[in-house]
PDB file of N, CA and C in Angstrom:
ATOM      1  N   MET A   1       0.834  -1.162   0.000  1.00  0.00           N
ATOM      2  CA  MET A   1       0.000   0.000   0.000  1.00  0.00           C
ATOM      3  C   MET A   1       0.892   1.243   0.000  1.00  0.00           C
ATOM      4  N   ASN A   2       0.641   2.124  -0.919  1.00  0.00           N
ATOM      5  CA  ASN A   2       1.458   3.320  -1.090  1.00  0.00           C
ATOM      6  C   ASN A   2       0.683   4.514  -0.507  1.00  0.00           C
ATOM      7  N   TYR A   3       1.195   5.043   0.617  1.00  0.00           N
ATOM      8  CA  TYR A   3       0.519   6.156   1.279  1.00  0.00           C
ATOM      9  C   TYR A   3       0.874   7.524   0.682  1.00  0.00           C
ATOM     10  N   PHE A   4       1.979   7.585  -0.019  1.00  0.00           N
ATOM     11  CA  PHE A   4       2.446   8.871  -0.524  1.00  0.00           C
ATOM     12  C   PHE A   4       1.881   9.210  -1.893  1.00  0.00           C
ATOM     13  N   ALA A   5       1.445   8.285  -2.611  1.00  0.00           N
ATOM     14  CA  ALA A   5       0.917   8.553  -3.936  1.00  0.00           C
ATOM     15  C   ALA A   5      -0.549   8.944  -3.825  1.00  0.00           C
ATOM     16  N   SER A   6      -0.845  10.085  -4.375  1.00  0.00           N
ATOM     17  CA  SER A   6      -2.227  10.517  -4.371  1.00  0.00           C
ATOM     18  C   SER A   6      -2.484  11.288  -5.652  1.00  0.00           C
ATOM     19  N   THR A   7      -3.669  11.290  -6.041  1.00  0.00           N
ATOM     20  CA  THR A   7      -4.024  12.006  -7.256  1.00  0.00           C
ATOM     21  C   THR A   7      -5.148  12.981  -6.923  1.00  0.00           C
ATOM     22  N   TYR A   8      -4.817  14.213  -7.059  1.00  0.00           N
ATOM     23  CA  TYR A   8      -5.804  15.270  -6.854  1.00  0.00           C
ATOM     24  C   TYR A   8      -6.059  15.925  -8.185  1.00  0.00           C
ATOM     25  N   GLY A   9      -7.271  16.157  -8.455  1.00  0.00           N
ATOM     26  CA  GLY A   9      -7.620  16.823  -9.692  1.00  0.00           C
ATOM     27  C   GLY A   9      -8.085  18.245  -9.393  1.00  0.00           C
ATOM     28  N   TYR A  10      -7.581  19.191 -10.157  1.00  0.00           N
ATOM     29  CA  TYR A  10      -7.961  20.587  -9.969  1.00  0.00           C
ATOM     30  C   TYR A  10      -8.509  21.098 -11.279  1.00  0.00           C
ATOM     31  N   ASP A  11      -9.682  21.659 -11.221  1.00  0.00           N
ATOM     32  CA  ASP A  11     -10.340  22.150 -12.414  1.00  0.00           C
ATOM     33  C   ASP A  11      -9.893  23.590 -12.671  1.00  0.00           C
ATOM     34  N   THR A  12      -9.136  23.801 -13.720  1.00  0.00           N
ATOM     35  CA  THR A  12      -8.627  25.140 -14.043  1.00  0.00           C
ATOM     36  C   THR A  12      -9.525  25.878 -15.025  1.00  0.00           C
ATOM     37  N   ALA A  13     -10.620  25.351 -15.367  1.00  0.00           N
ATOM     38  CA  ALA A  13     -11.516  25.985 -16.339  1.00  0.00           C
ATOM     39  C   ALA A  13     -12.013  27.354 -15.865  1.00  0.00           C
ATOM     40  N   PRO A  14     -12.374  27.563 -14.579  1.00  0.00           N
ATOM     41  CA  PRO A  14     -12.821  28.903 -14.167  1.00  0.00           C
ATOM     42  C   PRO A  14     -11.715  29.961 -14.313  1.00  0.00           C
ATOM     43  N   LEU A  15     -10.469  29.559 -14.064  1.00  0.00           N
ATOM     44  CA  LEU A  15      -9.378  30.518 -14.204  1.00  0.00           C
ATOM     45  C   LEU A  15      -9.121  30.865 -15.667  1.00  0.00           C
ATOM     46  N   GLN A  16      -9.330  29.931 -16.535  1.00  0.00           N
ATOM     47  CA  GLN A  16      -9.082  30.183 -17.949  1.00  0.00           C
ATOM     48  C   GLN A  16     -10.197  31.006 -18.586  1.00  0.00           C
ATOM     49  N   SER A  17     -11.323  31.093 -17.924  1.00  0.00           N
ATOM     50  CA  SER A  17     -12.434  31.835 -18.505  1.00  0.00           C
ATOM     51  C   SER A  17     -12.458  33.307 -18.041  1.00  0.00           C
ATOM     52  N   ILE A  18     -11.425  33.751 -17.331  1.00  0.00           N
ATOM     53  CA  ILE A  18     -11.380  35.151 -16.888  1.00  0.00           C
ATOM     54  C   ILE A  18     -11.213  36.049 -18.105  1.00  0.00           C
ATOM     55  N   GLN A  19     -12.036  37.089 -18.168  1.00  0.00           N
ATOM     56  CA  GLN A  19     -12.008  38.018 -19.303  1.00  0.00           C
ATOM     57  C   GLN A  19     -11.007  39.144 -19.032  1.00  0.00           C
ATOM     58  N   GLN A  20     -10.726  39.912 -20.070  1.00  0.00           N
ATOM     59  CA  GLN A  20      -9.789  41.029 -19.955  1.00  0.00           C
ATOM     60  C   GLN A  20     -10.310  42.098 -19.001  1.00  0.00           C
ATOM     61  N   THR A  21     -11.596  42.359 -19.013  1.00  0.00           N
ATOM     62  CA  THR A  21     -12.153  43.381 -18.125  1.00  0.00           C
ATOM     63  C   THR A  21     -12.025  42.961 -16.667  1.00  0.00           C
ATOM     64  N   GLU A  22     -12.181  41.682 -16.408  1.00  0.00           N
ATOM     65  CA  GLU A  22     -12.017  41.193 -15.042  1.00  0.00           C
ATOM     66  C   GLU A  22     -10.565  41.346 -14.590  1.00  0.00           C
ATOM     67  N   LEU A  23      -9.631  41.098 -15.506  1.00  0.00           N
ATOM     68  CA  LEU A  23      -8.213  41.301 -15.176  1.00  0.00           C
ATOM     69  C   LEU A  23      -7.922  42.786 -14.918  1.00  0.00           C
ATOM     70  N   ALA A  24      -8.587  43.657 -15.671  1.00  0.00           N
ATOM     71  CA  ALA A  24      -8.403  45.093 -15.454  1.00  0.00           C
ATOM     72  C   ALA A  24      -8.935  45.488 -14.079  1.00  0.00           C
ATOM     73  N   TYR A  25     -10.080  44.936 -13.675  1.00  0.00           N
ATOM     74  CA  TYR A  25     -10.622  45.220 -12.345  1.00  0.00           C
ATOM     75  C   TYR A  25      -9.679  44.729 -11.254  1.00  0.00           C
ATOM     76  N   ILE A  26      -9.144  43.537 -11.445  1.00  0.00           N
ATOM     77  CA  ILE A  26      -8.199  42.975 -10.471  1.00  0.00           C
ATOM     78  C   ILE A  26      -6.957  43.856 -10.387  1.00  0.00           C
ATOM     79  N   GLY A  27      -6.473  44.316 -11.538  1.00  0.00           N
ATOM     80  CA  GLY A  27      -5.306  45.209 -11.549  1.00  0.00           C
ATOM     81  C   GLY A  27      -5.589  46.531 -10.867  1.00  0.00           C
ATOM     82  N   ALA A  28      -6.778  47.071 -11.089  1.00  0.00           N
ATOM     83  CA  ALA A  28      -7.139  48.342 -10.452  1.00  0.00           C
ATOM     84  C   ALA A  28      -7.245  48.179  -8.939  1.00  0.00           C
ATOM     85  N   ILE A  29      -7.810  47.078  -8.500  1.00  0.00           N
ATOM     86  CA  ILE A  29      -7.913  46.824  -7.064  1.00  0.00           C
ATOM     87  C   ILE A  29      -6.524  46.635  -6.463  1.00  0.00           C
ATOM     88  N   ALA A  30      -5.658  45.921  -7.163  1.00  0.00           N
ATOM     89  CA  ALA A  30      -4.288  45.727  -6.675  1.00  0.00           C
ATOM     90  C   ALA A  30      -3.537  47.055  -6.623  1.00  0.00           C
ATOM     91  N   ALA A  31      -3.710  47.889  -7.642  1.00  0.00           N
ATOM     92  CA  ALA A  31      -3.044  49.196  -7.658  1.00  0.00           C
ATOM     93  C   ALA A  31      -3.550  50.066  -6.508  1.00  0.00           C
ATOM     94  N   ALA A  32      -4.849  50.018  -6.254  1.00  0.00           N
ATOM     95  CA  ALA A  32      -5.394  50.790  -5.135  1.00  0.00           C
ATOM     96  C   ALA A  32      -4.844  50.281  -3.807  1.00  0.00           C
ATOM     97  N   GLY A  33      -4.696  48.994  -3.681  1.00  0.00           N
ATOM     98  CA  GLY A  33      -4.119  48.423  -2.460  1.00  0.00           C
ATOM     99  C   GLY A  33      -2.671  48.849  -2.274  1.00  0.00           C
ATOM    100  N   ILE A  34      -1.902  48.822  -3.356  1.00  0.00           N
ATOM    101  CA  ILE A  34      -0.502  49.251  -3.285  1.00  0.00           C
ATOM    102  C   ILE A  34      -0.426  50.733  -2.933  1.00  0.00           C
ATOM    103  N   PHE A  35      -1.292  51.524  -3.552  1.00  0.00           N
ATOM    104  CA  PHE A  35      -1.344  52.953  -3.239  1.00  0.00           C
ATOM    105  C   PHE A  35      -1.632  53.167  -1.755  1.00  0.00           C
ATOM    106  N   ALA A  36      -2.646  52.482  -1.262  1.00  0.00           N
ATOM    107  CA  ALA A  36      -3.023  52.640   0.134  1.00  0.00           C
ATOM    108  C   ALA A  36      -1.911  52.197   1.068  1.00  0.00           C
ATOM    109  N   TYR A  37      -1.214  51.142   0.717  1.00  0.00           N
ATOM    110  CA  TYR A  37      -0.196  50.591   1.607  1.00  0.00           C
ATOM    111  C   TYR A  37       1.076  51.430   1.630  1.00  0.00           C
ATOM    112  N   PHE A  38       1.494  51.941   0.477  1.00  0.00           N
ATOM    113  CA  PHE A  38       2.773  52.647   0.414  1.00  0.00           C
ATOM    114  C   PHE A  38       2.649  54.166   0.391  1.00  0.00           C
ATOM    115  N   LEU A  39       1.696  54.685  -0.333  1.00  0.00           N
ATOM    116  CA  LEU A  39       1.664  56.131  -0.537  1.00  0.00           C
ATOM    117  C   LEU A  39       0.840  56.893   0.496  1.00  0.00           C
ATOM    118  N   LEU A  40      -0.180  56.300   1.053  1.00  0.00           N
ATOM    119  CA  LEU A  40      -0.976  57.010   2.048  1.00  0.00           C
ATOM    120  C   LEU A  40      -0.182  57.367   3.306  1.00  0.00           C
ATOM    121  N   PRO A  41       0.684  56.492   3.826  1.00  0.00           N
ATOM    122  CA  PRO A  41       1.503  56.924   4.974  1.00  0.00           C
ATOM    123  C   PRO A  41       2.421  58.105   4.633  1.00  0.00           C
ATOM    124  N   VAL A  42       2.939  58.128   3.415  1.00  0.00           N
ATOM    125  CA  VAL A  42       3.782  59.249   2.991  1.00  0.00           C
ATOM    126  C   VAL A  42       2.939  60.521   2.927  1.00  0.00           C
ATOM    127  N   PHE A  43       1.745  60.417   2.384  1.00  0.00           N
ATOM    128  CA  PHE A  43       0.843  61.561   2.306  1.00  0.00           C
ATOM    129  C   PHE A  43       0.468  62.041   3.701  1.00  0.00           C
ATOM    130  N   ARG A  44       0.222  61.115   4.608  1.00  0.00           N
ATOM    131  CA  ARG A  44      -0.118  61.454   5.998  1.00  0.00           C
ATOM    132  C   ARG A  44       1.035  62.195   6.665  1.00  0.00           C
ATOM    133  N   LYS A  45       2.254  61.712   6.445  1.00  0.00           N
ATOM    134  CA  LYS A  45       3.433  62.369   7.034  1.00  0.00           C
ATOM    135  C   LYS A  45       3.589  63.774   6.470  1.00  0.00           C
ATOM    136  N   MET A  46       3.332  63.934   5.186  1.00  0.00           N
ATOM    137  CA  MET A  46       3.424  65.249   4.568  1.00  0.00           C
ATOM    138  C   MET A  46       2.415  66.212   5.196  1.00  0.00           C
ATOM    139  N   LEU A  47       1.188  65.738   5.424  1.00  0.00           N
ATOM    140  CA  LEU A  47       0.177  66.574   6.059  1.00  0.00           C
ATOM    141  C   LEU A  47       0.550  66.916   7.501  1.00  0.00           C
ATOM    142  N   ASP A  48       1.118  65.944   8.225  1.00  0.00           N
ATOM    143  CA  ASP A  48       1.541  66.200   9.596  1.00  0.00           C
ATOM    144  C   ASP A  48       2.668  67.228   9.641  1.00  0.00           C
ATOM    145  N   ASP A  49       3.614  67.117   8.696  1.00  0.00           N
ATOM    146  CA  ASP A  49       4.707  68.089   8.631  1.00  0.00           C
ATOM    147  C   ASP A  49       4.175  69.480   8.318  1.00  0.00           C
ATOM    148  N   ARG A  50       3.216  69.557   7.422  1.00  0.00           N
ATOM    149  CA  ARG A  50       2.618  70.850   7.073  1.00  0.00           C
ATOM    150  C   ARG A  50       1.889  71.449   8.271  1.00  0.00           C
ATOM    151  N   LYS A  51       1.210  70.611   9.031  1.00  0.00           N
ATOM    152  CA  LYS A  51       0.511  71.083  10.223  1.00  0.00           C
ATOM    153  C   LYS A  51       1.508  71.580  11.267  1.00  0.00           C
ATOM    154  N   ALA A  52       2.607  70.845  11.457  1.00  0.00           N
ATOM    155  CA  ALA A  52       3.627  71.266  12.424  1.00  0.00           C
ATOM    156  C   ALA A  52       4.251  72.596  11.997  1.00  0.00           C
ATOM    157  N   LYS A  53       4.486  72.762  10.702  1.00  0.00           N
ATOM    158  CA  LYS A  53       5.059  74.017  10.206  1.00  0.00           C
ATOM    159  C   LYS A  53       4.089  75.174  10.434  1.00  0.00           C
ATOM    160  N   ARG A  54       2.803  74.931  10.199  1.00  0.00           N
ATOM    161  CA  ARG A  54       1.791  75.957  10.425  1.00  0.00           C
ATOM    162  C   ARG A  54       1.747  76.361  11.893  1.00  0.00           C
ATOM    163  N   GLU A  55       1.815  75.373  12.804  1.00  0.00           N
ATOM    164  CA  GLU A  55       1.808  75.655  14.236  1.00  0.00           C
ATOM    165  C   GLU A  55       3.061  76.425  14.641  1.00  0.00           C
ATOM    166  N   LYS A  56       4.199  76.059  14.065  1.00  0.00           N
ATOM    167  CA  LYS A  56       5.457  76.748  14.369  1.00  0.00           C
ATOM    168  C   LYS A  56       5.379  78.207  13.916  1.00  0.00           C
ATOM    169  N   ASN A  57       4.845  78.442  12.728  1.00  0.00           N
ATOM    170  CA  ASN A  57       4.704  79.814  12.234  1.00  0.00           C
ATOM    171  C   ASN A  57       3.733  80.610  13.100  1.00  0.00           C
ATOM    172  N   ALA A  58       2.673  79.965  13.574  1.00  0.00           N
ATOM    173  CA  ALA A  58       1.719  80.647  14.443  1.00  0.00           C
ATOM    174  C   ALA A  58       2.389  81.056  15.752  1.00  0.00           C
ATOM    175  N   LYS A  59       3.236  80.182  16.292  1.00  0.00           N
ATOM    176  CA  LYS A  59       3.957  80.516  17.522  1.00  0.00           C
ATOM    177  C   LYS A  59       4.935  81.657  17.285  1.00  0.00           C
ATOM    178  N   LYS A  60       5.623  81.638  16.134  1.00  0.00           N
ATOM    179  CA  LYS A  60       6.542  82.730  15.805  1.00  0.00           C
ATOM    180  C   LYS A  60       5.789  84.049  15.712  1.00  0.00           C
ATOM    181  N   ASN A  61       4.649  84.035  15.047  1.00  0.00           N
ATOM    182  CA  ASN A  61       3.854  85.255  14.914  1.00  0.00           C
ATOM    183  C   ASN A  61       3.360  85.739  16.269  1.00  0.00           C
ATOM    184  N   ARG A  62       2.989  84.814  17.151  1.00  0.00           N
ATOM    185  CA  ARG A  62       2.541  85.185  18.484  1.00  0.00           C
ATOM    186  C   ARG A  62       3.676  85.856  19.257  1.00  0.00           C
ATOM    187  N   ILE A  63       4.883  85.314  19.137  1.00  0.00           N
ATOM    188  CA  ILE A  63       6.043  85.897  19.819  1.00  0.00           C
ATOM    189  C   ILE A  63       6.341  87.281  19.249  1.00  0.00           C
ATOM    190  N   LYS A  64       6.261  87.421  17.927  1.00  0.00           N
ATOM    191  CA  LYS A  64       6.483  88.739  17.317  1.00  0.00           C
ATOM    192  C   LYS A  64       5.463  89.743  17.814  1.00  0.00           C
ATOM    193  N   ASP A  65       4.202  89.313  17.908  1.00  0.00           N
ATOM    194  CA  ASP A  65       3.152  90.210  18.407  1.00  0.00           C
ATOM    195  C   ASP A  65       3.420  90.621  19.854  1.00  0.00           C
ATOM    196  N   LEU A  66       3.875  89.676  20.675  1.00  0.00           N
ATOM    197  CA  LEU A  66       4.173  90.001  22.069  1.00  0.00           C
ATOM    198  C   LEU A  66       5.324  90.993  22.171  1.00  0.00           C
ATOM    199  N   ILE A  67       6.348  90.795  21.352  1.00  0.00           N
ATOM    200  CA  ILE A  67       7.480  91.725  21.350  1.00  0.00           C
ATOM    201  C   ILE A  67       7.018  93.104  20.910  1.00  0.00           C
ATOM    202  N   LEU A  68       6.210  93.159  19.873  1.00  0.00           N
ATOM    203  CA  LEU A  68       5.695  94.433  19.384  1.00  0.00           C
ATOM    204  C   LEU A  68       4.845  95.113  20.455  1.00  0.00           C
ATOM    205  N   MET A  69       4.005  94.340  21.142  1.00  0.00           N
ATOM    206  CA  MET A  69       3.191  94.915  22.207  1.00  0.00           C
ATOM    207  C   MET A  69       4.059  95.463  23.330  1.00  0.00           C
ATOM    208  N   LYS A  70       5.140  94.774  23.657  1.00  0.00           N
ATOM    209  CA  LYS A  70       6.054  95.239  24.707  1.00  0.00           C
ATOM    210  C   LYS A  70       6.724  96.541  24.275  1.00  0.00           C
ATOM    211  N   GLU A  71       7.122  96.642  23.020  1.00  0.00           N
ATOM    212  CA  GLU A  71       7.730  97.873  22.522  1.00  0.00           C
ATOM    213  C   GLU A  71       6.736  99.023  22.562  1.00  0.00           C
ATOM    214  N   ILE A  72       5.505  98.764  22.153  1.00  0.00           N
ATOM    215  CA  ILE A  72       4.473  99.797  22.177  1.00  0.00           C
ATOM    216  C   ILE A  72       4.206 100.241  23.618  1.00  0.00           C
ATOM    217  N   GLN A  73       4.177  99.291  24.533  1.00  0.00           N
ATOM    218  CA  GLN A  73       3.960  99.614  25.939  1.00  0.00           C
ATOM    219  C   GLN A  73       5.085 100.512  26.456  1.00  0.00           C
ATOM    220  N   GLY A  74       6.316 100.195  26.073  1.00  0.00           N
ATOM    221  CA  GLY A  74       7.448 101.039  26.479  1.00  0.00           C
ATOM    222  C   GLY A  74       7.328 102.449  25.921  1.00  0.00           C
ATOM    223  N   GLU A  75       6.914 102.569  24.666  1.00  0.00           N
ATOM    224  CA  GLU A  75       6.741 103.893  24.058  1.00  0.00           C
ATOM    225  C   GLU A  75       5.633 104.674  24.750  1.00  0.00           C
ATOM    226  N   ILE A  76       4.543 103.998  25.069  1.00  0.00           N
ATOM    227  CA  ILE A  76       3.428 104.666  25.757  1.00  0.00           C
ATOM    228  C   ILE A  76       3.868 105.151  27.133  1.00  0.00           C
ATOM    229  N   GLU A  77       4.609 104.319  27.857  1.00  0.00           N
ATOM    230  CA  GLU A  77       5.100 104.724  29.173  1.00  0.00           C
ATOM    231  C   GLU A  77       6.024 105.927  29.061  1.00  0.00           C
ATOM    232  N   THR A  78       6.883 105.946  28.049  1.00  0.00           N
ATOM    233  CA  THR A  78       7.784 107.084  27.844  1.00  0.00           C
ATOM    234  C   THR A  78       6.988 108.342  27.539  1.00  0.00           C
ATOM    235  N   GLU A  79       5.999 108.241  26.675  1.00  0.00           N
ATOM    236  CA  GLU A  79       5.182 109.406  26.339  1.00  0.00           C
ATOM    237  C   GLU A  79       4.392 109.894  27.546  1.00  0.00           C
ATOM    238  N   MET A  80       3.877 108.967  28.354  1.00  0.00           N
ATOM    239  CA  MET A  80       3.143 109.376  29.554  1.00  0.00           C
ATOM    240  C   MET A  80       4.064 110.088  30.538  1.00  0.00           C
ATOM    241  N   ARG A  81       5.275 109.577  30.710  1.00  0.00           N
ATOM    242  CA  ARG A  81       6.251 110.203  31.588  1.00  0.00           C
ATOM    243  C   ARG A  81       6.569 111.614  31.104  1.00  0.00           C
ATOM    244  N   GLU A  82       6.802 111.756  29.783  1.00  0.00           N
ATOM    245  CA  GLU A  82       7.093 113.074  29.220  1.00  0.00           C
ATOM    246  C   GLU A  82       5.909 114.013  29.373  1.00  0.00           C
ATOM    247  N   ALA A  83       4.685 113.502  29.188  1.00  0.00           N
ATOM    248  CA  ALA A  83       3.496 114.334  29.345  1.00  0.00           C
ATOM    249  C   ALA A  83       3.344 114.798  30.786  1.00  0.00           C
ATOM    250  N   LEU A  84       3.635 113.920  31.726  1.00  0.00           N
ATOM    251  CA  LEU A  84       3.566 114.319  33.139  1.00  0.00           C
ATOM    252  C   LEU A  84       4.602 115.394  33.462  1.00  0.00           C
ATOM    253  N   ILE A  85       5.810 115.224  32.944  1.00  0.00           N
ATOM    254  CA  ILE A  85       6.868 116.215  33.169  1.00  0.00           C
ATOM    255  C   ILE A  85       6.455 117.556  32.574  1.00  0.00           C
ATOM    256  N   HIS A  86       5.944 117.545  31.355  1.00  0.00           N
ATOM    257  CA  HIS A  86       5.517 118.784  30.701  1.00  0.00           C
ATOM    258  C   HIS A  86       4.370 119.439  31.465  1.00  0.00           C
ATOM    259  N   SER A  87       3.423 118.641  31.940  1.00  0.00           N
ATOM    260  CA  SER A  87       2.305 119.230  32.693  1.00  0.00           C
ATOM    261  C   SER A  87       2.786 119.815  34.010  1.00  0.00           C
ATOM    262  N   GLU A  88       3.750 119.163  34.655  1.00  0.00           N
ATOM    263  CA  GLU A  88       4.325 119.707  35.888  1.00  0.00           C
ATOM    264  C   GLU A  88       5.044 121.016  35.603  1.00  0.00           C
ATOM    265  N   LEU A  89       5.824 121.053  34.521  1.00  0.00           N
ATOM    266  CA  LEU A  89       6.541 122.284  34.177  1.00  0.00           C
ATOM    267  C   LEU A  89       5.551 123.391  33.835  1.00  0.00           C
ATOM    268  N   ARG A  90       4.485 123.063  33.107  1.00  0.00           N
ATOM    269  CA  ARG A  90       3.484 124.060  32.741  1.00  0.00           C
ATOM    270  C   ARG A  90       2.766 124.595  33.988  1.00  0.00           C
ATOM    271  N   SER A  91       2.456 123.699  34.902  1.00  0.00           N
ATOM    272  CA  SER A  91       1.766 124.145  36.119  1.00  0.00           C
ATOM    273  C   SER A  91       2.684 125.008  36.978  1.00  0.00           C
ATOM    274  N   LYS A  92       3.991 124.721  36.983  1.00  0.00           N
ATOM    275  CA  LYS A  92       4.923 125.546  37.736  1.00  0.00           C
ATOM    276  C   LYS A  92       5.064 126.920  37.094  1.00  0.00           C
ATOM    277  N   LYS A  93       5.073 126.970  35.739  1.00  0.00           N
ATOM    278  CA  LYS A  93       5.188 128.253  35.059  1.00  0.00           C
ATOM    279  C   LYS A  93       3.947 129.094  35.292  1.00  0.00           C
ATOM    280  N   GLU A  94       2.783 128.487  35.295  1.00  0.00           N
ATOM    281  CA  GLU A  94       1.537 129.196  35.505  1.00  0.00           C
ATOM    282  C   GLU A  94       1.425 129.687  36.959  1.00  0.00           C
ATOM    283  N   GLY A  95       2.018 128.942  37.878  1.00  0.00           N
ATOM    284  CA  GLY A  95       1.972 129.305  39.279  1.00  0.00           C
ATOM    285  C   GLY A  95       2.971 130.395  39.650  1.00  0.00           C
ATOM    286  N   GLU A  96       3.941 130.689  38.811  1.00  0.00           N
ATOM    287  CA  GLU A  96       4.942 131.723  39.104  1.00  0.00           C
ATOM    288  C   GLU A  96       4.308 133.105  38.953  1.00  0.00           C
ATOM    289  N   PRO A  97       4.663 134.016  39.843  1.00  0.00           N
ATOM    290  CA  PRO A  97       4.162 135.383  39.679  1.00  0.00           C
ATOM    291  C   PRO A  97       4.870 136.063  38.530  1.00  0.00           C
ATOM    292  N   SER A  98       4.152 136.875  37.800  1.00  0.00           N
ATOM    293  CA  SER A  98       4.746 137.562  36.669  1.00  0.00           C
ATOM    294  C   SER A  98       5.496 138.804  37.167  1.00  0.00           C
ATOM    295  N   ALA A  99       6.583 139.122  36.519  1.00  0.00           N
ATOM    296  CA  ALA A  99       7.428 140.223  36.979  1.00  0.00           C
ATOM    297  C   ALA A  99       7.106 141.533  36.379  1.00  0.00           C
TER     298      ALA A  99
END
């Protein structure tokens, strides 16, 4: 008795009856799968990098605005100090008796 010898029959007729349009559909599905597997992560990374760059630019602009506000505040304080000095000098001149 031979246990290793076996005969299996496989019907290849369904595979041979595949039409060209069916092969095109299979190719399109395979191409979409390859696209999804390889290119979508690259696209995702590109979007993440763009988002990080946008956030970085927003932070830079916020820092620039804060610096500008600090400069404006310094100018306002200087002008207020000068206005107070001028008003004090004017009030002293007005308070002096005329000769």
